Coordinates of C-alpha atoms in Angstrom, one line a residue:
Chain V
M1277 CA 243.4 -136.6 -16.6
K1278 CA 247.1 -137.2 -17.5
R1279 CA 249.0 -135.2 -20.0
T1280 CA 252.7 -135.5 -21.1
V1281 CA 254.7 -132.3 -21.1
F1282 CA 258.1 -131.8 -22.7
F1283 CA 260.5 -129.0 -22.0
I1284 CA 262.8 -128.7 -25.0
S1285 CA 265.8 -126.4 -25.3
D1286 CA 269.0 -126.1 -27.2
G1287 CA 270.5 -125.1 -23.8
T1288 CA 270.0 -126.3 -20.3
G1289 CA 266.2 -126.3 -20.5
I1290 CA 266.0 -124.4 -17.2
T1291 CA 264.1 -121.4 -18.6
A1292 CA 261.5 -123.7 -20.3
E1293 CA 261.1 -125.7 -17.1
T1294 CA 260.8 -122.6 -14.9
L1295 CA 258.1 -121.0 -17.0
G1296 CA 256.4 -124.3 -17.7
H1297 CA 256.2 -125.2 -14.0
S1298 CA 254.7 -121.8 -13.1
L1299 CA 252.1 -122.2 -15.9
L1300 CA 251.2 -125.8 -15.2
A1301 CA 250.7 -125.0 -11.4
Q1302 CA 247.7 -123.0 -12.6
F1303 CA 246.0 -126.3 -13.7
D1304 CA 245.5 -128.3 -10.6
T1305 CA 242.9 -130.7 -12.1
V1306 CA 245.4 -132.1 -14.6
D1307 CA 248.1 -134.6 -13.8
F1308 CA 251.3 -133.9 -15.8
D1309 CA 254.1 -136.3 -16.7
Q1310 CA 257.1 -134.0 -17.2
I1311 CA 260.1 -134.7 -19.4
T1312 CA 263.0 -132.3 -20.1
I1313 CA 265.1 -132.7 -23.2
P1314 CA 268.1 -130.3 -23.1
Y1315 CA 270.8 -129.5 -25.6
V1316 CA 268.7 -130.2 -28.7
K1317 CA 271.2 -128.8 -31.1
D1318 CA 271.5 -131.2 -34.0
E1319 CA 269.4 -133.2 -36.4
E1320 CA 269.8 -136.5 -34.5
K1321 CA 268.7 -135.0 -31.2
V1322 CA 265.7 -133.2 -32.7
R1323 CA 264.7 -136.5 -34.5
D1324 CA 264.9 -138.3 -31.2
A1325 CA 262.8 -135.6 -29.4
V1326 CA 260.2 -135.7 -32.1
S1327 CA 259.9 -139.5 -31.9
R1328 CA 259.5 -139.3 -28.1
I1329 CA 256.8 -136.7 -28.5
N1330 CA 255.0 -138.7 -31.1
K1331 CA 255.2 -141.8 -28.9
A1332 CA 253.6 -139.9 -26.0
A1333 CA 250.9 -138.6 -28.3
M1334 CA 250.1 -142.2 -29.2
S1335 CA 250.0 -143.5 -25.7
D1336 CA 248.2 -140.5 -24.2
D1337 CA 245.8 -140.4 -27.2
M1338 CA 246.2 -136.6 -26.7
P1339 CA 248.8 -134.2 -28.1
P1340 CA 251.6 -133.6 -25.5
L1341 CA 252.5 -130.0 -24.6
V1342 CA 255.9 -128.8 -25.7
F1343 CA 257.5 -125.7 -24.0
S1344 CA 260.3 -124.8 -26.3
T1345 CA 263.1 -122.3 -26.0
V1346 CA 264.9 -123.5 -29.1
I1347 CA 266.4 -120.7 -31.1
N1348 CA 267.6 -122.4 -34.3
D1349 CA 265.0 -122.1 -37.1
D1350 CA 265.6 -125.5 -38.7
I1351 CA 265.2 -127.2 -35.4
R1352 CA 262.0 -125.3 -34.6
V1353 CA 260.5 -126.3 -37.9
M1354 CA 261.3 -129.9 -37.3
L1355 CA 259.8 -129.8 -33.8
S1356 CA 256.7 -128.1 -35.1
Q1357 CA 256.1 -131.1 -37.3
S1358 CA 255.7 -133.4 -34.2
K1359 CA 252.2 -134.3 -32.9
A1360 CA 252.5 -131.7 -30.1
F1361 CA 250.8 -128.6 -28.9
M1362 CA 253.8 -126.2 -29.2
L1363 CA 254.4 -123.3 -26.9
D1364 CA 257.3 -121.5 -28.6
I1365 CA 258.5 -119.3 -25.8
F1366 CA 261.2 -117.3 -27.5
S1367 CA 259.4 -116.7 -30.7
S1368 CA 256.4 -115.4 -28.8
F1369 CA 258.4 -112.6 -27.2
L1370 CA 261.4 -111.9 -29.4
K1371 CA 259.5 -110.2 -32.2
P1372 CA 257.7 -107.8 -29.9
L1373 CA 261.0 -107.2 -28.0
E1374 CA 262.8 -106.4 -31.3
G1375 CA 260.1 -103.8 -32.0
A1376 CA 260.2 -102.2 -28.6
L1377 CA 264.0 -102.1 -28.6
G1378 CA 264.5 -101.2 -32.2
A1379 CA 267.2 -103.7 -32.3
E1380 CA 267.7 -107.1 -34.0
S1381 CA 268.0 -110.1 -31.7
S1382 CA 270.7 -112.7 -32.3
Y1383 CA 267.8 -115.0 -32.8
S1384 CA 267.0 -113.1 -36.0
V1385 CA 270.6 -113.0 -37.1
G1386 CA 270.9 -116.7 -36.5
K1387 CA 273.3 -117.1 -33.7
S1388 CA 272.6 -118.3 -30.2
H1389 CA 274.0 -117.0 -27.0
S1390 CA 275.3 -118.8 -24.1
I1391 CA 274.5 -117.7 -20.6
V1392 CA 278.1 -118.3 -19.6
D1393 CA 280.0 -115.4 -18.2
D1394 CA 283.3 -115.9 -16.3
Q1395 CA 282.7 -112.9 -14.1
S1396 CA 279.3 -114.1 -12.8
Y1397 CA 280.6 -117.7 -12.5
K1398 CA 283.3 -116.3 -10.1
V1399 CA 280.7 -114.2 -8.2
R1400 CA 278.5 -117.3 -7.7
I1401 CA 281.3 -119.6 -6.7
D1402 CA 282.8 -117.1 -4.3
S1403 CA 279.4 -116.7 -2.7
V1404 CA 278.9 -120.5 -2.4
H1405 CA 282.2 -120.9 -0.7
Y1406 CA 281.5 -117.9 1.5
A1407 CA 278.2 -119.5 2.5
L1408 CA 279.9 -122.8 3.2
D1409 CA 282.8 -121.2 5.2
N1410 CA 280.4 -119.1 7.2
D1411 CA 277.7 -121.7 7.8
D1412 CA 276.3 -122.3 11.3
G1413 CA 278.4 -119.7 13.0
A1414 CA 281.6 -121.6 12.1
R1415 CA 283.5 -118.4 11.7
T1416 CA 282.5 -114.9 12.5
R1417 CA 285.5 -112.8 11.5
H1418 CA 284.5 -112.5 7.9
Y1419 CA 281.1 -110.9 8.7
D1420 CA 282.3 -107.6 7.4
M1421 CA 282.1 -109.1 3.9
A1422 CA 278.6 -110.5 4.3
D1423 CA 275.7 -109.0 2.4
V1424 CA 273.4 -110.5 5.1
I1425 CA 273.7 -112.7 8.2
L1426 CA 270.7 -115.0 8.8
I1427 CA 270.0 -115.9 12.4
G1428 CA 267.5 -118.4 13.8
V1429 CA 267.2 -121.6 15.7
S1430 CA 268.6 -124.9 14.5
R1431 CA 266.7 -126.2 11.3
S1432 CA 264.8 -123.0 10.7
G1433 CA 266.1 -123.1 7.1
K1434 CA 269.2 -120.9 7.4
T1435 CA 271.7 -123.1 5.4
P1436 CA 269.6 -123.8 2.3
T1437 CA 268.5 -120.2 2.1
C1438 CA 272.2 -119.0 2.3
L1439 CA 273.1 -121.4 -0.5
Y1440 CA 270.2 -120.4 -2.7
L1441 CA 271.1 -116.7 -2.2
A1442 CA 274.6 -117.6 -3.3
L1443 CA 273.7 -119.7 -6.3
Q1444 CA 270.8 -117.8 -7.7
F1445 CA 271.7 -114.2 -6.9
G1446 CA 275.5 -114.2 -6.1
I1447 CA 274.7 -112.9 -2.6
K1448 CA 277.2 -113.5 0.2
A1449 CA 275.1 -114.8 3.1
A1450 CA 276.5 -116.1 6.4
N1451 CA 274.3 -117.7 9.1
Y1452 CA 274.5 -118.0 12.8
P1453 CA 272.5 -120.3 15.0
L1454 CA 270.8 -119.0 18.1
T1455 CA 271.6 -121.4 20.9
E1456 CA 269.8 -122.1 24.2
D1457 CA 272.1 -119.7 26.1
D1458 CA 271.2 -116.8 23.7
L1459 CA 267.5 -117.7 23.9
D1460 CA 267.5 -118.0 27.7
D1461 CA 268.8 -114.5 28.4
L1462 CA 267.3 -112.9 25.2
N1463 CA 270.6 -111.5 24.3
L1464 CA 272.3 -111.0 21.0
P1465 CA 275.4 -113.1 20.8
K1466 CA 278.5 -111.0 21.0
A1467 CA 279.8 -111.9 17.5
L1468 CA 276.6 -110.4 16.0
R1469 CA 276.4 -107.1 18.0
E1470 CA 278.6 -105.1 15.7
H1471 CA 276.7 -106.3 12.6
R1472 CA 273.2 -105.4 13.7
S1473 CA 272.3 -103.8 10.3
K1474 CA 273.1 -107.1 8.4
L1475 CA 271.1 -109.4 10.6
F1476 CA 268.0 -111.1 9.3
G1477 CA 265.9 -113.5 11.3
L1478 CA 264.2 -116.8 10.2
S1479 CA 261.3 -118.0 12.3
I1480 CA 259.2 -121.1 11.9
E1481 CA 256.0 -122.6 13.5
P1482 CA 257.0 -124.8 16.4
E1483 CA 255.0 -127.8 15.1
R1484 CA 256.8 -127.7 11.8
L1485 CA 260.1 -127.3 13.5
A1486 CA 259.4 -130.3 15.7
A1487 CA 258.5 -132.4 12.6
I1488 CA 261.7 -131.4 10.8
R1489 CA 263.8 -132.1 13.9
T1490 CA 262.0 -135.4 14.5
E1491 CA 263.2 -136.6 11.1
R1492 CA 266.7 -136.0 12.2
K1493 CA 266.6 -137.1 15.9
P1494 CA 263.4 -138.9 16.7
N1495 CA 262.1 -138.8 20.3
S1496 CA 264.9 -136.3 21.4
R1497 CA 264.5 -133.3 23.6
Y1498 CA 265.8 -131.3 20.6
A1499 CA 262.8 -132.4 18.6
S1500 CA 260.2 -132.1 21.3
I1501 CA 257.3 -129.7 20.8
N1502 CA 258.1 -128.0 24.2
Q1503 CA 261.7 -127.4 23.3
C1504 CA 260.7 -126.1 19.8
E1505 CA 258.1 -123.8 21.2
S1506 CA 260.4 -122.3 23.8
E1507 CA 263.3 -121.8 21.2
V1508 CA 261.0 -120.2 18.7
R1509 CA 259.5 -117.9 21.3
G1510 CA 263.0 -116.9 22.4
A1511 CA 264.2 -116.3 18.9
E1512 CA 261.2 -114.0 18.1
A1513 CA 261.7 -112.2 21.3
I1514 CA 265.3 -111.4 20.3
F1515 CA 264.2 -110.3 16.8
N1516 CA 261.6 -108.0 18.3
R1517 CA 263.9 -106.7 21.1
F1518 CA 266.7 -105.7 18.7
G1519 CA 264.5 -104.6 15.8
I1520 CA 265.7 -107.4 13.6
P1521 CA 263.5 -108.0 10.5
Y1522 CA 262.4 -111.6 10.1
V1523 CA 260.3 -113.9 8.0
N1524 CA 258.4 -117.0 8.9
S1525 CA 259.8 -119.9 6.8
T1526 CA 256.9 -122.3 7.5
H1527 CA 255.2 -123.4 4.3
A1528 CA 257.4 -121.1 2.3
S1529 CA 259.6 -122.4 -0.5
I1530 CA 263.4 -121.7 -0.5
E1531 CA 262.7 -119.3 -3.4
E1532 CA 260.1 -117.4 -1.3
I1533 CA 262.3 -117.2 1.8
S1534 CA 265.3 -116.0 -0.2
T1535 CA 263.4 -113.4 -2.2
K1536 CA 261.7 -112.1 1.0
V1537 CA 265.1 -111.8 2.7
I1538 CA 266.4 -109.8 -0.3
E1539 CA 263.3 -107.6 -0.4
A1540 CA 263.0 -106.9 3.3
A1541 CA 266.8 -106.5 3.9
G1542 CA 267.1 -104.3 0.7
I1543 CA 270.0 -106.4 -0.6
K1544 CA 271.3 -105.9 -4.1
R1545 CA 271.4 -108.9 -6.4
R1546 CA 275.0 -109.4 -7.7
L1547 CA 274.0 -111.3 -10.8
A1548 CA 272.0 -109.6 -13.5
Chain C
M460 CA 271.8 -97.6 -25.6
K461 CA 270.5 -98.1 -22.1
R462 CA 267.0 -99.5 -21.3
T463 CA 265.4 -100.1 -17.9
V464 CA 263.8 -103.5 -17.4
F465 CA 261.4 -104.4 -14.6
F466 CA 260.5 -108.0 -13.5
I467 CA 257.2 -107.8 -11.7
S468 CA 255.4 -110.6 -10.0
D469 CA 252.9 -111.3 -7.3
G470 CA 255.3 -114.1 -6.2
T471 CA 259.0 -114.4 -6.0
G472 CA 259.7 -112.9 -9.5
I473 CA 262.1 -115.8 -10.3
T474 CA 260.0 -117.0 -13.3
A475 CA 259.9 -113.4 -14.8
E476 CA 263.7 -113.0 -14.2
T477 CA 264.6 -116.4 -15.7
L478 CA 262.6 -115.8 -18.8
G479 CA 263.6 -112.2 -19.0
H480 CA 267.3 -112.9 -18.7
S481 CA 267.2 -115.5 -21.4
L482 CA 265.4 -113.1 -23.8
L483 CA 267.6 -110.1 -23.0
A484 CA 270.7 -112.2 -23.6
Q485 CA 269.6 -112.2 -27.3
F486 CA 270.2 -108.4 -27.5
D487 CA 273.9 -107.8 -27.0
T488 CA 273.9 -104.3 -28.3
V489 CA 271.6 -103.0 -25.6
D490 CA 272.7 -102.2 -22.0
F491 CA 269.9 -103.2 -19.6
D492 CA 269.3 -101.8 -16.1
Q493 CA 267.4 -104.6 -14.4
I494 CA 265.0 -104.2 -11.4
T495 CA 262.9 -106.9 -9.8
I496 CA 259.8 -106.0 -7.9
P497 CA 258.4 -109.2 -6.2
Y498 CA 255.2 -109.7 -4.1
V499 CA 253.1 -107.1 -5.9
K500 CA 249.9 -108.2 -4.4
D501 CA 248.1 -105.1 -3.2
E502 CA 247.1 -101.6 -4.4
E503 CA 249.9 -99.9 -2.5
K504 CA 252.6 -102.1 -4.0
V505 CA 251.3 -101.8 -7.6
R506 CA 251.0 -98.0 -7.2
D507 CA 254.6 -98.0 -6.1
A508 CA 255.7 -100.2 -9.0
V509 CA 253.8 -98.0 -11.5
S510 CA 255.5 -94.9 -10.1
R511 CA 259.0 -96.5 -10.4
I512 CA 258.2 -97.5 -14.0
N513 CA 257.0 -94.0 -14.9
K514 CA 260.1 -92.4 -13.3
A515 CA 262.4 -94.7 -15.4
A516 CA 260.3 -93.8 -18.5
M517 CA 261.0 -90.2 -17.8
S518 CA 264.7 -90.4 -17.1
D519 CA 265.4 -92.9 -20.0
D520 CA 263.1 -91.0 -22.3
M521 CA 262.0 -94.4 -23.6
P522 CA 259.4 -96.8 -22.3
P523 CA 260.9 -99.4 -19.8
L524 CA 260.3 -103.1 -20.5
V525 CA 258.1 -104.9 -18.0
F526 CA 258.2 -108.7 -17.8
S527 CA 255.2 -109.5 -15.7
T528 CA 253.9 -112.8 -14.2
V529 CA 251.2 -111.1 -12.2
I530 CA 248.0 -113.2 -12.1
N531 CA 245.4 -110.8 -10.5
D532 CA 243.4 -109.0 -13.1
D533 CA 243.0 -105.7 -11.2
I534 CA 246.8 -105.5 -10.7
R535 CA 247.4 -106.3 -14.3
V536 CA 245.1 -103.5 -15.4
M537 CA 246.8 -101.0 -13.1
L538 CA 250.3 -102.1 -14.4
S539 CA 249.2 -101.8 -18.0
Q540 CA 248.4 -98.1 -17.4
S541 CA 252.1 -97.4 -16.7
K542 CA 254.3 -96.0 -19.4
A543 CA 255.9 -99.4 -20.0
F544 CA 256.2 -101.8 -22.9
M545 CA 254.4 -104.8 -21.2
L546 CA 255.3 -108.4 -21.7
D547 CA 252.5 -110.2 -19.9
I548 CA 254.0 -113.7 -19.6
F549 CA 251.1 -115.6 -18.0
S550 CA 248.3 -114.1 -20.1
S551 CA 250.3 -114.9 -23.3
F552 CA 250.3 -118.6 -22.5
L553 CA 247.4 -119.4 -20.3
K554 CA 244.6 -118.9 -22.8
P555 CA 246.3 -121.2 -25.4
L556 CA 247.0 -123.7 -22.6
E557 CA 243.4 -123.7 -21.4
G558 CA 242.4 -124.5 -25.0
A559 CA 244.9 -127.3 -25.3
L560 CA 244.0 -128.8 -21.9
G561 CA 240.3 -128.3 -22.1
A562 CA 240.5 -127.0 -18.5
E563 CA 240.2 -123.7 -16.8
S564 CA 243.3 -122.3 -15.1
S565 CA 243.0 -120.9 -11.6
Y566 CA 244.1 -117.7 -13.3
S567 CA 240.6 -117.7 -14.9
V568 CA 238.8 -118.6 -11.8
G569 CA 240.6 -115.8 -9.9
K570 CA 242.8 -117.5 -7.4
S571 CA 246.6 -117.7 -7.4
H572 CA 248.7 -120.7 -6.6
S573 CA 251.7 -120.9 -4.4
I574 CA 254.6 -123.1 -5.5
V575 CA 255.0 -124.3 -1.9
D576 CA 254.8 -128.0 -1.4
D577 CA 256.0 -129.5 1.9
Q578 CA 257.1 -132.7 0.2
S579 CA 259.4 -131.0 -2.4
Y580 CA 260.7 -128.7 0.4
K581 CA 261.7 -131.8 2.3
V582 CA 263.3 -133.4 -0.8
R583 CA 265.4 -130.3 -1.5
I584 CA 266.4 -129.7 2.1
D585 CA 267.4 -133.4 2.5
S586 CA 269.4 -133.2 -0.7
V587 CA 271.2 -130.0 0.4
H588 CA 272.1 -131.6 3.7
Y589 CA 273.2 -134.7 1.9
A590 CA 275.5 -132.6 -0.4
L591 CA 277.0 -130.8 2.7
D592 CA 277.5 -134.0 4.7
N593 CA 279.1 -135.8 1.7
D594 CA 281.2 -132.9 0.4
D595 CA 284.8 -133.2 -0.5
G596 CA 285.0 -136.9 0.4
A597 CA 284.1 -136.1 4.1
R598 CA 282.2 -139.4 4.4
T599 CA 281.9 -142.3 2.0
R600 CA 279.6 -144.6 3.9
H601 CA 276.4 -143.0 2.6
Y602 CA 277.3 -143.4 -1.1
D603 CA 274.6 -146.1 -1.5
M604 CA 272.1 -143.2 -1.1
A605 CA 273.7 -141.0 -3.7
D606 CA 272.1 -140.4 -7.0
V607 CA 275.6 -139.4 -8.4
I608 CA 279.1 -139.0 -7.0
L609 CA 281.1 -136.2 -8.7
I610 CA 284.9 -136.7 -8.8
G611 CA 287.6 -134.4 -10.0
V612 CA 290.6 -132.4 -8.9
S613 CA 290.3 -129.6 -6.2
R614 CA 288.4 -126.6 -7.5
S615 CA 287.0 -128.2 -10.7
G616 CA 283.5 -127.2 -9.6
K617 CA 282.3 -130.2 -7.7
T618 CA 280.8 -128.5 -4.6
P619 CA 278.7 -125.8 -6.3
T620 CA 277.5 -128.4 -8.8
C621 CA 276.4 -130.7 -6.0
L622 CA 274.6 -127.9 -4.3
Y623 CA 272.8 -126.8 -7.5
L624 CA 271.7 -130.3 -8.2
A625 CA 270.3 -130.5 -4.7
L626 CA 268.5 -127.1 -4.7
Q627 CA 267.2 -127.0 -8.3
F628 CA 266.4 -130.7 -8.9
G629 CA 266.3 -132.4 -5.4
I630 CA 269.2 -134.7 -6.5
K631 CA 271.4 -136.3 -3.9
A632 CA 275.0 -135.6 -5.1
A633 CA 278.1 -136.5 -3.2
N634 CA 281.6 -135.4 -4.3
Y635 CA 285.1 -136.8 -3.8
P636 CA 288.4 -135.1 -4.6
L637 CA 291.0 -136.9 -6.6
T638 CA 294.2 -136.4 -4.7
E639 CA 297.8 -136.5 -5.9
D640 CA 298.2 -140.1 -4.7
D641 CA 295.2 -141.2 -6.8
L642 CA 296.5 -139.2 -9.8
D643 CA 300.0 -140.5 -9.6
D644 CA 299.1 -144.2 -9.8
L645 CA 296.0 -143.6 -12.0
N646 CA 293.9 -145.7 -9.6
L647 CA 290.4 -145.3 -8.4
P648 CA 290.3 -144.6 -4.7
K649 CA 289.0 -147.6 -2.8
A650 CA 285.9 -145.8 -1.5
L651 CA 284.8 -145.3 -5.0
R652 CA 285.3 -148.7 -6.5
E653 CA 282.1 -150.3 -5.5
H654 CA 280.1 -147.3 -6.8
R655 CA 281.5 -147.2 -10.3
S656 CA 278.1 -146.8 -11.9
K657 CA 277.4 -143.6 -9.9
L658 CA 280.7 -141.8 -10.7
F659 CA 280.8 -138.8 -12.9
G660 CA 283.9 -136.8 -13.6
L661 CA 284.4 -133.0 -13.9
S662 CA 287.4 -131.8 -15.9
I663 CA 288.6 -128.3 -16.5
E664 CA 291.3 -126.6 -18.6
P665 CA 294.5 -126.3 -16.7
E666 CA 294.8 -122.6 -17.4
R667 CA 291.4 -121.9 -16.0
L668 CA 292.1 -124.1 -13.0
A669 CA 295.4 -122.3 -12.3
A670 CA 293.5 -119.0 -12.4
I671 CA 290.8 -120.2 -10.0
R672 CA 293.4 -121.6 -7.6
T673 CA 295.5 -118.5 -7.8
E674 CA 292.6 -116.5 -6.4
R675 CA 292.7 -118.8 -3.4
K676 CA 296.4 -119.4 -2.9
P677 CA 298.5 -117.0 -5.0
N678 CA 302.0 -118.2 -6.0
S679 CA 301.5 -121.7 -4.5
R680 CA 302.6 -125.0 -6.0
Y681 CA 298.9 -125.8 -5.8
A682 CA 298.0 -123.0 -8.2
S683 CA 301.0 -123.4 -10.6
I684 CA 300.2 -124.2 -14.2
N685 CA 302.5 -127.3 -14.1
Q686 CA 300.7 -128.7 -11.1
C687 CA 297.3 -128.0 -12.6
E688 CA 298.3 -129.6 -15.9
S689 CA 299.6 -132.7 -14.3
E690 CA 296.5 -133.1 -12.1
V691 CA 294.0 -132.6 -14.9
R692 CA 295.9 -135.0 -17.1
G693 CA 295.8 -137.6 -14.3
A694 CA 292.1 -137.1 -13.7
E695 CA 291.2 -137.5 -17.3
A696 CA 293.4 -140.6 -17.5
I697 CA 291.4 -142.1 -14.6
F698 CA 288.1 -141.2 -16.2
N699 CA 289.2 -142.8 -19.5
R700 CA 290.7 -145.9 -17.9
F701 CA 287.7 -146.7 -15.8
G702 CA 285.1 -145.6 -18.4
I703 CA 283.7 -142.8 -16.2
P704 CA 281.7 -140.2 -18.1
Y705 CA 282.9 -136.7 -17.6
V706 CA 282.3 -133.1 -18.7
N707 CA 284.6 -130.2 -19.0
S708 CA 283.5 -127.4 -16.7
T709 CA 285.6 -124.7 -18.3
H710 CA 283.5 -121.7 -19.5
A711 CA 280.3 -123.6 -18.5
S712 CA 277.8 -122.2 -16.1
I713 CA 276.7 -124.1 -13.0
E714 CA 273.4 -124.7 -14.7
E715 CA 275.1 -126.1 -17.8
I716 CA 277.4 -128.4 -15.8
S717 CA 274.5 -129.6 -13.7
T718 CA 272.2 -130.4 -16.6
K719 CA 275.0 -132.1 -18.5
V720 CA 275.6 -134.3 -15.5
I721 CA 271.9 -135.2 -15.3
E722 CA 271.7 -135.9 -19.0
A723 CA 274.9 -137.9 -19.4
A724 CA 274.4 -139.8 -16.1
G725 CA 270.7 -140.4 -16.9
I726 CA 269.6 -139.2 -13.4
K727 CA 266.0 -138.6 -12.6
R728 CA 265.0 -135.2 -11.4
R729 CA 263.2 -135.6 -8.0
L730 CA 261.3 -132.3 -8.2
A731 CA 258.7 -131.8 -10.9

């Protein structure tokens, strides 16, 4: 069964997509065709959206689902006249929230709010540049500024996790690769010793690591299962020997790895 | 007025946070203290969450708000016995969705779904490494693989935008800095000429650019308002001369810049 789904917003559409993806993941027997229409702020754009919804309704012979975070009343009324099954996310929660808070939302008073905030922009950008400058052990002299230092073997997921921590949470994350020398003598590299409390390990199943490395360097010693097994065993031995908390990144999404790091390391999110 | 807000999930908590942040942004007269409790999957963790909620209720002398995406019924019942005002996100939408789809959700049949998917993990990681390898004009020979090539002056937001496009949408985005030479003769750098259709510009207000550059190199020519004005004017002249679409990144969040690039350049999201 195929159903068309629209994520419609007067902003980026990311809230509608995020909630929509989580909800649709609960229906694994249905095949969804997903379309995002952001910045639906004027009559022309809402007319265009309605016409795309109605076209999909015709070709699917079923009403499309619409996840909407549109705030403006006029636009919401126009959208509701399309041939869609509407899930109006904001209106479902804002009324109860107004009651609980005893305060009017700007939704009620008719103005929308941007999520832009110069301070949090700066925190995120600084964290992204911190992650880039302190990637892969490139520099170690700024580790006193790190919120966390991820360690693990090559391609265990350190770099994407550091970047996600920066972009999503404004966290300053450095990362340092454990090399064969470290793994052979089960020692903590010198640069890391004085930052023990900030260290966090990433581990991974050797088979998965070999598959990832094979994409990069097929038929190399680097990608061989023996090499991967020995490196992973060494890395976990170091984590255990020095009491460094770690998570296994195999079959985990970047969101899951990142939030597990935050939770296990007890790091504060810098963006609210 | 201060209210405590909890985002509670049996997964990462990111869906609850994303929706919660959007909703709370509508109440600008209230000061929120925000706490995320992810991976609430067993009795011990839910008991701990309930006790933190009840403690906040006591000290605020008001019921905390709880945004929950917990799926498990037993955990939801335990949470609902806390002294909180509950916003149960999944249960609000899953029943209507089941009706609209004529299908049972795995919520109803009692199993939860992970968002992990090896294929989309690979797409994202590949895109992150593509962004890193093709950052700041470092290489230009892989531009045929790019979904988009961002161009603009130094510190106009190219790198964080490329990384966000990679992590959030699995889009391969390269970026290339416009240098003084390019800006002086208003020409498109040679490496970019054969990729005209993939180019997308980022502009920024000179005052904002000067402020950002001053953080990095105070009192430098690079950060001076004259230099910033002249570079931005040159960049926009190039965008206009060669018909390159562009957005202004001043006062825009990374999400906004990224989604505007996707929309204006007509790029397909690679993650559903």
